[in-house]
Amino acid sequence: MRISYSSLENFQNCPLKYKFSEIDKIKEPKTKEQVFGNYLHQVLKWFYEQDPHFPTLDHLLEYYYNHWPKRTKTILLNPKKEELSIWQNEQEEKDYFQEGLRILETYYHNNFPPKSLIIELETRFETIVDEKPNEPGGKHILTGIIDRIDKLPDGTLEVIDYKTGKKLPTQAEVDRNLQLSIYALGLLKKWPKIELNKVKLSLYFLKFNEKIETTKTIDDIEKTQNKIIDLIHQIQTSDFKPKPSILCNWCGYRPICPIWRHLYEESDDQIDIEAKIDEYFDLKKQKIELEQKLKNLKMEIENYSKKKGVKRLYGNNGSFYQEEYQKVYYNKEQLKSILEPLGKWEEVLAIDLKKLEKILKEIPDNLREEIEKAKKVEKKFEYLEDVDKTKNDFQENYH
């Protein structure tokens, strides 16, 4: 099987998205976030391609301005096949444009002049991943593209992948990042004599001007290969059901996805389903508001009963009464010293009160008394129980 990291990521995020892209070969319309991110990649690639005569900041921003994708269109996957601009309006386009300027200015000031040697840009790689021993399937070809590979002054190779997302992950998330692990695999395939301890893997989050680094061991590489094989097996047996998540907000397949398609279709049904849905949520909201009112009323009644020192309160439609219960626990060491010689300790190791009650019937009276001494009442809880008058009437008539 020939597969890329992006395909594996699509499958992990949503099996149906993988099917649309890799099996049905439906081209995904680009979202504005994807267009913006791809464009920043393009600008940075152009910048580093000028090595060693790097452009000034003014020249960098001039290139950014001249190639800005303001006329980019996207074809929506709906029956009308409408062609729309990726930008909702001029203000949205302006906001993205200004954000790009800010990112590039900050990036330039923090990374120029370069402190490392640029080895390659947008490096394509292929590596063979073998199936586990004694399992069918043979070999798989894993492909990918690395944004940038640098050589640092100490001889370390650094793999850098640009990110334009709005979330900064934790170090632990970067350490577990499958993409970087796959890049390490690709790097070892490209240059087999490289020592893994001299490879640094980095995600550069352009929005925040933050680079988070990690490293990999041979054990990590083996785990990565096993993970890839496992994902391939899942793909081979998948029914490709959609997997709704927050990522749906940036998916170009929403108009043809069964989870979202209704938003993009013109209804010809007799039932106004949108009105029904809206009515449902209006009623649900009212229910929540009523439940809060009930809670507040119950609290007022409870406070009144405590203030007056009465155990029961009456209204025309029902009543409230104070109920009390005790939370019981046992001194574990005392209980163990009594039950362990009898071989009963393991049965109540977690001090299961039901099991303990059963055992109490099986042991001598003097030991039961000892256990009773280990019993403690941790806390008393009081709560109000409502009694519905209709329910009471029914119980009085039929019991």
Coordinates of C-alpha atoms in Angstrom, one line a residue, residues 11 126-127:
F11 CA -8.1 8.7 8.5
E126 CA 9.6 7.7 0.4
T127 CA 10.4 5.0 2.9

